[in-house]
Amino acid sequence: MVDNNTSLSELRKDALRGGGDVRIQKQHQKGKGTARERIDSFLDTGSFQEIGVFAIQMQDQVSNGKPRIYGDGVVTGKGTIDGRPIYIFAQDFTVMGGSVGNIHGKKIANIMDLAYQNGAPLIGLNDSGGARIQEGVNSLAAYGEIFFRNVRASGVIPQISIILGPCAGGAVYSPAITDFVFMVDGTSQMFITGPEVIKEVTQEEIDLNSLGGADVHHSASGVVHFKARDEKEVFEQVRSLLSYLPSNNLIPPPVSETLDEPARLTPELDQIVPGQADEPYDIQQVIASLVDEREFLEVQEGYARNLVVGFARMDGQVVGLVANQPDHLAGVLDINASDKGARFIRFCDSFHIPLVTLVDTPGFLPGIEQEHEGIIRHGAKMIFAYAEATVPKITLVLRKAYGGAYIVMGSKHLKGDQNFAWPNAEIAVMGPQGAVKILYRKELADAEDPGSLQAALSQEYRDKLASPFLAAGEGHLDDIIFPSETRTRIIQALHTFKDKRVPTPNRKHGNIPL
Ligand code: HXC
């Protein structure tokens, strides 16, 4: 009995050592933690229950003559974050570079099944050389099993990927299917093929970080939703994100206590938003003024900055904000903004998060490049996502909403539940300058002073065709409101539609234009 206990303790110690002191030291030198260190610093203290600590390869041949290591390069288990259950896997780069073999893959698949069955978020800490070369097709099979589970759990439980080291080849597709991807600057990379293969095939030369580092994916590719300076910051970011999310699709998001009065007036909005329709301002200031305690968690901050999306609370209730950003490209809708918006809207809809849309956009971005890259197909995603969403949808036109962008941005016609506008808003087929040039081409050409005629006609257009009172008169808006009452009116609407239920057609699924 004593012997058995002793040997269990020894074996356990052995298992916890992972790839051994030298490799752990190497990991630390790179500014990276080990799998267990990461779990310890991330989860609530003492909450982690490991599953599969003694999992090991059956055959020696796959370990390439090296000693087999308990755990097979991944630590899996259950724990809590802020008291709420989560399931987690953390790849251990000190064991065969965290590569994914048969047992490694089975452990991840098992934890994914548990998360799915128990309705709790799945969090993956990725730090891996990819498919374990020695295990051939078995390692590819392991990835396939993981991908399948990612897809099955999509829209059922939140899935979060944290990239803390290399993530190469087909391995990137599991994170790409998950809802949110986090990267750490300098120590993590994602790419399908590395610099050497690229050089061979296309003769292009590039280093690892310029190819697939956090900066690239946060700003250029849009693959990553959040970028952190280091591992400490990334875990704080994930905790913050989780505070907005329900654990699964059958329950509402958590409601928080707030000291911020729902009836708080927002007179500052009159100053923040300039009267001139084409004068830029920062929509973040509008968001800060509307939401509880000015707290806003922006998603994909560095990508398609002309559209701002993210989470906040209003009277304690979680909302997803979608807002044009007049400070960047005048707040136009383009390909990247459409992709970003559509994906965010669909996430919110999957997890019962009401949508608050702030509209101030001159429309879709004109241009040959946009047309040839498929703005038609991408813009359609936004329409699809808004129309399909059955969560409460509250929309406010702050200043301008022209053309297709008016319809797309949560309009009444896509079944917005409460649609507001401020008194100076302009809603029309196009802006006054363009419209007047088309309607009065001859008059302007013949005019002695075309400038002042253009100004007068533009004003007439604003009053007669673009006034929000026309839209309200036709029932396309529910109310015209003062900027100062915006917070309170949105909160009232959120309460009104809290228990909204919409029957959906009996179909397998729609066919979003991907
Ligand atoms: C087996 C691997 C491995 C792999 C790394 N190791 N990757 N073992 N299979 N895929 C092992 C190394 O042999 C080494 O073992 C240890 O992990 C650490 O690796 P190093 O190379 O010393 O580390 P480093 O210099 O930091 O470089 C990390 C790396 C590099 C950039 C990830 O190891 C690398 O390029 N690995 C291969 C990446 C790759 O091409 N993977 C396949 C992608 S295709 P020892 O014993 O010396 O410590 C793919 C298909 C997936 O993943 C398909 C899904 C559909």
XYZ file of C-alpha atoms and ligand atoms in Angstrom:
569
model
C 0.000 0.000 0.000
C 2.755 2.387 1.038
C 4.695 1.465 -2.053
C 1.743 2.120 -4.320
C 1.178 5.545 -2.776
C 4.837 6.404 -3.096
C 4.921 5.366 -6.687
C 1.726 7.328 -7.483
C 3.292 10.445 -5.962
C 6.475 9.884 -7.945
C 4.590 9.298 -11.169
C 2.457 12.387 -10.583
C 5.559 14.491 -9.961
C 7.037 13.056 -13.100
C 3.916 13.944 -15.084
C 3.909 17.512 -13.798
C 7.493 18.046 -14.957
C 6.382 18.050 -18.598
C 9.365 18.173 -20.955
C 11.874 18.711 -18.128
C 13.908 21.560 -16.649
C 15.980 22.439 -19.715
C 12.978 22.852 -21.994
C 11.055 24.720 -19.286
C 13.983 27.107 -18.972
C 13.977 27.626 -22.743
C 10.274 28.382 -22.593
C 10.846 30.985 -19.856
C 13.694 32.570 -21.801
C 11.265 33.251 -24.630
C 8.956 35.091 -22.205
C 6.515 32.172 -22.258
C 5.015 30.197 -19.387
C 4.545 26.449 -19.249
C 1.079 24.980 -19.740
C 0.536 24.537 -16.016
C 1.955 27.939 -15.092
C -0.441 29.503 -17.569
C -3.441 27.639 -16.195
C -2.463 28.616 -12.649
C -2.195 32.292 -13.425
C -5.355 32.329 -15.532
C -7.978 30.395 -13.556
C -9.416 31.072 -10.102
C -6.856 29.939 -7.539
C -7.153 26.259 -6.718
C -10.075 25.701 -9.105
C -8.296 23.582 -11.717
C -9.141 19.886 -11.846
C -6.893 18.128 -14.323
C -8.267 15.360 -16.520
C -5.952 12.895 -18.250
C -2.756 13.563 -16.337
C -1.463 10.026 -17.033
C -2.510 9.829 -20.672
C 0.410 8.482 -22.662
C 1.238 7.019 -26.071
C 0.850 3.235 -26.270
C 3.739 2.678 -28.627
C 7.372 3.619 -28.290
C 7.870 3.974 -32.010
C 6.009 7.262 -32.216
C 8.190 8.883 -29.572
C 11.148 8.440 -31.898
C 13.208 6.585 -29.315
C 12.728 9.382 -26.765
C 11.022 8.630 -23.419
C 7.260 8.899 -23.570
C 5.923 11.691 -21.369
C 2.750 11.610 -19.316
C 0.109 13.995 -20.531
C 1.344 13.771 -24.144
C 2.028 17.475 -24.444
C -1.298 18.923 -23.426
C -2.842 19.724 -20.051
C -6.629 19.484 -20.010
C -9.268 20.004 -17.360
C -12.001 22.033 -15.799
C -11.761 25.140 -13.660
C -13.495 28.384 -12.897
C -13.042 32.012 -13.911
C -14.723 34.505 -11.590
C -16.537 31.512 -10.114
C -17.994 30.329 -13.438
C -17.040 26.915 -14.869
C -14.898 26.685 -17.976
C -13.131 23.827 -19.758
C -9.580 24.348 -20.873
C -6.699 22.770 -22.746
C -3.169 24.127 -22.688
C -0.587 22.767 -25.088
C 2.780 22.133 -23.502
C 5.515 23.238 -25.874
C 8.125 21.567 -23.638
C 6.802 18.150 -24.737
C 7.575 17.495 -28.415
C 6.893 21.147 -29.157
C 3.244 20.787 -28.060
C 2.694 18.856 -31.286
C -0.667 17.164 -31.778
C -0.575 13.372 -31.838
C -3.234 10.762 -31.263
C -3.448 10.924 -27.451
C -2.899 14.687 -27.378
C -5.793 15.098 -29.830
C -8.036 12.715 -27.914
C -7.494 14.695 -24.723
C -8.491 17.932 -26.454
C -11.515 16.271 -28.078
C -12.578 14.910 -24.695
C -12.426 18.321 -23.041
C -14.386 19.778 -25.955
C -17.069 17.116 -25.468
C -17.267 17.925 -21.769
C -17.577 21.661 -22.428
C -20.302 20.999 -24.984
C -22.243 18.564 -22.810
C -22.000 20.716 -19.692
C -22.725 24.036 -21.379
C -19.553 25.869 -20.370
C -17.068 27.930 -22.413
C -14.117 26.181 -24.025
C -10.768 27.901 -23.831
C -7.734 26.696 -25.767
C -4.181 27.785 -24.983
C -2.317 27.119 -28.222
C 1.457 26.709 -28.283
C 2.356 23.994 -30.740
C 4.501 22.916 -33.660
C 1.326 21.534 -35.277
C 0.655 17.983 -36.420
C 3.111 15.555 -34.774
C 5.211 14.416 -37.670
C 6.002 10.973 -36.223
C 2.321 10.097 -35.901
C 1.416 10.643 -39.520
C -2.243 10.281 -40.379
C -3.184 9.815 -36.712
C -2.180 13.382 -35.996
C -4.177 14.625 -38.971
C -7.141 12.580 -37.752
C -6.782 14.219 -34.335
C -7.078 17.662 -35.918
C -10.107 16.574 -37.901
C -11.820 15.451 -34.701
C -11.048 18.819 -33.108
C -12.367 20.790 -36.087
C -15.575 18.771 -36.093
C -16.157 19.564 -32.430
C -15.384 23.266 -32.950
C -18.109 23.417 -35.569
C -20.617 21.416 -33.527
C -20.112 23.672 -30.492
C -20.375 26.887 -32.518
C -23.340 28.888 -31.256
C -23.799 26.468 -28.335
C -20.929 27.470 -26.047
C -18.493 30.368 -26.389
C -15.166 29.119 -27.764
C -12.024 31.151 -27.174
C -8.538 30.564 -28.577
C -5.466 32.099 -27.014
C -2.381 31.856 -29.189
C 0.705 31.818 -26.978
C 3.348 30.447 -29.326
C 3.522 29.011 -32.823
C 0.275 27.932 -34.461
C 1.141 26.686 -37.919
C -0.317 24.835 -40.874
C -3.814 23.432 -40.690
C -3.620 23.897 -36.909
C -4.758 27.480 -37.385
C -8.206 26.320 -38.447
C -9.374 25.285 -35.012
C -8.802 28.813 -33.629
C -10.275 30.277 -36.810
C -13.559 28.445 -36.190
C -13.752 29.609 -32.572
C -15.553 32.821 -31.626
C -12.634 34.899 -30.403
C -8.907 34.637 -31.042
C -6.326 36.325 -28.810
C -2.619 36.742 -29.585
C 0.382 37.933 -27.600
C 2.683 40.402 -29.318
C 6.132 39.050 -30.098
C 5.690 35.452 -28.895
C 2.853 34.080 -31.001
C 2.459 33.471 -34.718
C -0.237 32.040 -36.951
C 0.293 31.001 -40.558
C -0.673 28.306 -43.020
C 2.803 27.986 -44.502
C 5.964 29.324 -42.898
C 8.653 31.639 -44.305
C 10.744 28.802 -45.759
C 7.934 27.267 -47.794
C 6.838 30.698 -48.969
C 10.366 31.471 -50.118
C 10.492 28.219 -52.033
C 7.125 28.634 -53.718
C 6.826 32.364 -54.344
C 10.400 33.592 -53.747
C 9.065 36.077 -51.202
C 11.194 36.606 -48.085
C 9.667 37.398 -44.735
C 10.323 36.740 -41.049
C 7.927 34.878 -38.738
C 6.417 37.912 -37.028
C 5.995 39.966 -40.182
C 4.249 36.968 -41.706
C 1.890 35.957 -38.929
C 2.558 37.911 -35.745
C -0.067 39.539 -33.538
C 0.181 42.938 -35.259
C -0.484 41.468 -38.685
C -3.508 39.465 -37.626
C -4.920 42.220 -35.442
C -4.771 44.934 -38.077
C -4.315 43.505 -41.578
C -5.911 40.058 -41.754
C -8.671 40.370 -39.148
C -7.976 36.806 -37.972
C -7.414 37.970 -34.401
C -9.874 39.810 -32.193
C -7.612 40.890 -29.332
C -3.893 41.582 -29.061
C -2.016 41.656 -25.751
C 1.433 42.841 -24.681
C 2.166 39.722 -22.621
C 0.606 36.614 -21.128
C -0.582 38.436 -18.014
C -2.496 40.954 -20.092
C -4.000 38.333 -22.387
C -5.522 36.462 -19.450
C -7.003 39.711 -18.096
C -8.518 40.393 -21.506
C -10.118 36.950 -21.685
C -11.546 37.286 -18.166
C -13.033 40.623 -19.158
C -14.579 39.165 -22.318
C -16.073 36.228 -20.407
C -17.791 38.634 -18.005
C -20.054 39.679 -20.914
C -20.905 36.198 -22.145
C -23.420 33.578 -21.053
C -21.960 30.125 -20.491
C -24.111 28.648 -23.240
C -26.889 29.438 -25.713
C -29.701 28.346 -23.382
C -29.177 31.061 -20.811
C -29.056 34.861 -20.988
C -25.825 36.818 -20.498
C -24.960 37.780 -16.904
C -26.614 40.944 -15.556
C -24.418 43.229 -13.431
C -25.200 45.722 -10.706
C -24.488 49.268 -11.791
C -24.427 52.619 -10.057
C -24.870 54.364 -13.381
C -28.455 55.653 -13.458
C -30.539 54.410 -16.400
C -32.138 57.861 -16.539
C -28.783 59.669 -16.709
C -29.005 62.375 -19.366
C -26.332 62.686 -22.040
C -26.261 66.403 -22.990
C -22.546 66.072 -23.900
C -23.605 64.306 -27.096
C -24.673 67.654 -28.544
C -21.028 68.740 -28.344
C -19.405 65.449 -29.341
C -21.270 65.076 -32.632
C -20.701 68.045 -34.967
C -23.686 69.471 -36.873
C -21.910 69.391 -40.235
C -22.677 65.978 -41.764
C -19.130 65.456 -43.055
C -17.169 66.636 -40.018
C -15.344 63.759 -38.315
C -15.665 62.816 -34.632
C -14.850 59.785 -32.540
C -17.844 57.454 -32.118
C -16.052 55.932 -29.120
C -16.894 59.084 -27.203
C -20.571 58.612 -28.024
C -20.430 54.982 -26.917
C -18.657 55.906 -23.674
C -21.313 58.466 -22.879
C -24.181 56.021 -23.488
C -23.033 52.870 -21.704
C -22.748 52.033 -18.014
C -19.699 53.586 -16.365
C -18.212 54.368 -19.802
C -16.963 50.752 -20.028
C -16.690 49.336 -23.529
C -14.833 46.201 -24.611
C -13.979 46.747 -28.235
C -13.635 43.663 -30.460
C -11.216 43.736 -33.438
C -10.070 47.203 -32.483
C -7.298 47.291 -35.082
C -9.238 45.926 -38.051
C -11.723 47.777 -40.301
C -11.667 50.734 -37.957
C -14.490 52.416 -39.900
C -16.876 50.127 -38.019
C -16.648 49.783 -34.252
C -18.052 46.651 -32.589
C -17.896 45.470 -29.004
C -19.602 44.749 -25.721
C -20.898 47.059 -23.027
C -23.669 47.149 -20.432
C -26.710 49.374 -20.258
C -28.577 49.346 -16.948
C -26.538 46.250 -16.164
C -27.695 44.347 -19.249
C -25.074 43.225 -21.766
C -25.388 44.739 -25.243
C -23.440 44.343 -28.476
C -22.674 47.711 -30.063
C -22.263 48.157 -33.802
C -21.326 51.701 -34.797
C -19.982 53.507 -37.840
C -16.787 55.401 -37.017
C -16.784 58.836 -38.738
C -13.191 59.315 -37.548
C -11.932 56.611 -39.935
C -12.728 56.640 -43.680
C -15.722 58.813 -42.760
C -17.456 55.699 -41.388
C -18.080 54.078 -44.787
C -19.039 50.450 -45.063
C -16.457 48.459 -47.000
C -15.587 44.795 -47.436
C -13.689 44.385 -44.193
C -16.202 46.344 -42.120
C -18.999 44.189 -43.520
C -17.219 40.966 -42.587
C -16.386 42.293 -39.150
C -19.904 43.537 -38.477
C -21.668 40.429 -39.784
C -19.586 38.053 -37.700
C -20.074 40.094 -34.536
C -23.832 40.406 -35.076
C -24.133 36.654 -35.562
C -22.165 35.999 -32.376
C -24.461 38.308 -30.401
C -27.527 36.675 -31.890
C -26.266 33.189 -31.019
C -25.874 34.137 -27.372
C -28.912 36.384 -26.711
C -26.995 39.648 -26.663
C -29.207 42.558 -27.821
C -27.815 44.763 -30.573
C -27.514 48.515 -30.276
C -26.642 50.097 -33.618
C -25.352 53.665 -33.970
C -25.629 54.877 -37.540
C -23.611 57.684 -39.100
C -22.371 56.616 -42.513
C -22.165 58.095 -45.990
C -22.801 54.605 -47.439
C -20.819 51.828 -49.070
C -17.305 52.688 -50.229
C -17.180 53.356 -53.967
C -14.162 52.096 -55.911
C -12.941 49.615 -58.491
C -10.954 47.630 -55.948
C -13.962 47.228 -53.660
C -16.189 46.159 -56.544
C -13.661 43.688 -57.883
C -12.949 42.266 -54.433
C -16.654 41.578 -53.998
C -18.249 44.320 -51.904
C -21.572 42.989 -53.208
C -20.990 39.598 -51.621
C -19.474 40.988 -48.421
C -21.981 43.791 -47.900
C -24.726 41.193 -48.277
C -23.401 39.460 -45.164
C -24.364 42.464 -43.052
C -27.899 42.434 -44.439
C -28.131 38.714 -43.820
C -26.816 38.967 -40.274
C -29.120 41.823 -39.239
C -32.183 40.316 -40.898
C -31.522 36.900 -39.410
C -30.884 38.177 -35.868
C -33.829 37.716 -33.527
C -32.316 39.402 -30.459
C -33.690 42.851 -29.570
C -32.384 45.338 -32.140
C -32.284 49.020 -31.173
C -31.012 51.456 -33.791
C -30.237 55.166 -33.652
C -29.417 57.359 -36.656
C -27.200 60.086 -35.228
C -26.467 62.079 -38.342
C -26.502 60.531 -41.772
C -27.767 57.253 -43.177
C -27.601 57.192 -46.939
C -28.465 54.578 -49.500
C -27.945 50.877 -48.920
C -26.086 51.613 -45.708
C -29.302 53.021 -44.204
C -31.086 49.734 -44.874
C -28.183 47.581 -43.770
C -27.482 49.244 -40.442
C -30.278 47.713 -38.375
C -33.120 49.528 -40.134
C -36.811 48.967 -39.447
C -37.004 47.000 -42.671
C -34.592 44.369 -41.363
C -36.873 44.243 -38.324
C -35.279 46.702 -35.969
C -37.424 46.733 -32.818
C -36.967 50.412 -31.937
C -35.551 52.789 -34.490
C -34.673 56.268 -33.374
C -33.090 59.297 -35.014
C -31.841 62.627 -33.740
C -33.637 65.690 -35.144
C -30.779 66.683 -37.492
C -30.372 63.225 -39.001
C -30.403 62.855 -42.774
C -31.928 59.723 -44.277
C -32.025 59.558 -48.060
C -30.991 57.722 -51.170
C -27.774 59.737 -51.261
C -26.141 62.812 -49.722
C -27.340 66.292 -50.733
C -24.281 67.197 -52.821
C -24.567 64.181 -55.116
C -28.357 64.259 -55.289
C -28.538 67.940 -56.248
C -25.945 67.464 -59.000
C -28.073 64.706 -60.532
C -31.480 66.357 -60.093
C -30.441 69.888 -61.134
C -27.579 69.322 -63.593
C -28.981 71.738 -66.175
C -29.961 74.441 -63.657
C -26.509 74.346 -62.064
C -24.789 74.534 -65.459
C -26.836 77.603 -66.407
C -26.589 79.365 -63.019
C -24.637 82.618 -62.623
C -23.528 81.541 -59.159
C -23.628 77.723 -59.142
C -22.074 77.565 -55.648
C -24.881 79.398 -53.902
C -27.541 77.636 -55.992
C -26.009 74.288 -55.015
C -26.064 75.304 -51.316
C -29.680 76.441 -51.490
C -30.812 73.306 -53.315
C -28.889 71.105 -50.879
C -30.665 72.727 -47.964
C -33.999 72.246 -49.678
C -33.117 68.583 -50.286
C -32.254 68.123 -46.616
C -35.548 69.650 -45.500
C -37.816 68.070 -48.066
C -36.317 64.660 -48.789
C -33.818 63.748 -46.091
C -35.591 64.894 -42.929
C -36.021 62.189 -40.279
C -39.560 63.475 -39.741
C -40.411 62.118 -43.198
C -39.091 58.710 -42.191
C -40.968 58.894 -38.885
C -44.118 59.961 -40.725
C -43.905 56.860 -42.894
C -43.353 54.611 -39.868
C -39.722 53.862 -40.743
C -38.654 55.376 -37.419
C -40.383 54.904 -34.084
C -39.368 58.256 -32.659
C -37.175 61.318 -33.079
C -35.319 61.883 -29.817
C -33.062 64.510 -28.233
C -29.404 63.543 -28.013
C -29.579 64.189 -24.277
C -32.213 61.478 -23.714
C -30.475 58.834 -25.836
C -29.170 56.618 -23.035
C -32.441 56.467 -21.230
C -34.494 55.815 -24.383
C -32.219 52.957 -25.477
C -32.421 51.420 -22.010
C -36.217 51.683 -22.009
C -36.292 49.934 -25.372
C -33.963 47.194 -24.129
C -36.342 46.562 -21.222
C -39.369 46.615 -23.508
C -37.938 43.929 -25.799
C -36.144 41.876 -23.164
C -38.395 38.851 -23.563
C -38.836 39.143 -27.312
C -39.473 35.845 -29.074
C -39.511 35.502 -32.844
C -40.578 32.294 -34.573
C -38.044 31.334 -37.230
C -38.778 29.424 -40.443
C -38.612 25.658 -40.301
C -35.440 25.122 -42.301
C -32.083 23.530 -41.764
C -30.182 26.798 -42.006
C -29.994 29.811 -44.250
C -27.245 30.253 -46.796
C -25.298 33.374 -45.797
C -23.242 34.690 -48.756
C -19.808 33.764 -47.425
C 6.981 16.647 -33.825
C 7.915 18.627 -33.233
C 7.069 19.313 -34.130
C 6.142 18.547 -34.902
C 8.307 20.754 -33.160
N 8.669 19.559 -32.650
N 7.343 20.630 -34.067
N 7.855 17.307 -33.080
N 6.134 17.224 -34.701
N 5.306 19.114 -35.759
C 9.653 19.286 -31.637
C 11.073 19.516 -32.113
O 11.567 18.360 -32.747
C 11.775 19.786 -30.797
O 12.010 18.559 -30.131
C 10.745 20.537 -29.998
O 9.477 20.214 -30.599
C 10.913 22.023 -30.022
O 11.052 22.432 -31.374
P 12.185 23.436 -31.853
O 12.199 23.388 -33.316
O 13.454 23.160 -31.111
O 11.606 24.816 -31.323
P 11.703 26.240 -31.982
O 13.081 26.531 -32.460
O 11.100 27.186 -30.993
O 10.772 26.187 -33.279
C 9.384 25.976 -33.143
C 8.748 25.693 -34.502
C 9.509 24.544 -35.239
C 8.782 26.977 -35.371
C 7.288 25.331 -34.259
O 9.643 23.443 -34.319
C 8.808 24.053 -36.430
O 8.903 24.651 -37.498
N 8.125 22.907 -36.278
C 7.402 22.312 -37.401
C 6.186 23.138 -37.750
C 5.376 22.481 -38.802
O 5.706 22.566 -39.997
N 4.369 21.751 -38.359
C 3.517 21.006 -39.241
C 2.535 21.998 -39.799
S 1.401 21.215 -40.824
P 13.215 18.333 -29.114
O 13.133 16.912 -28.735
O 14.459 18.675 -29.880
O 12.993 19.268 -27.991
C 0.211 20.821 -39.774
C -0.882 20.062 -40.422
C -2.088 20.159 -39.587
O 0.190 21.111 -38.653
C -3.175 19.666 -40.404
C -4.458 19.912 -39.764
C -5.509 19.819 -40.798
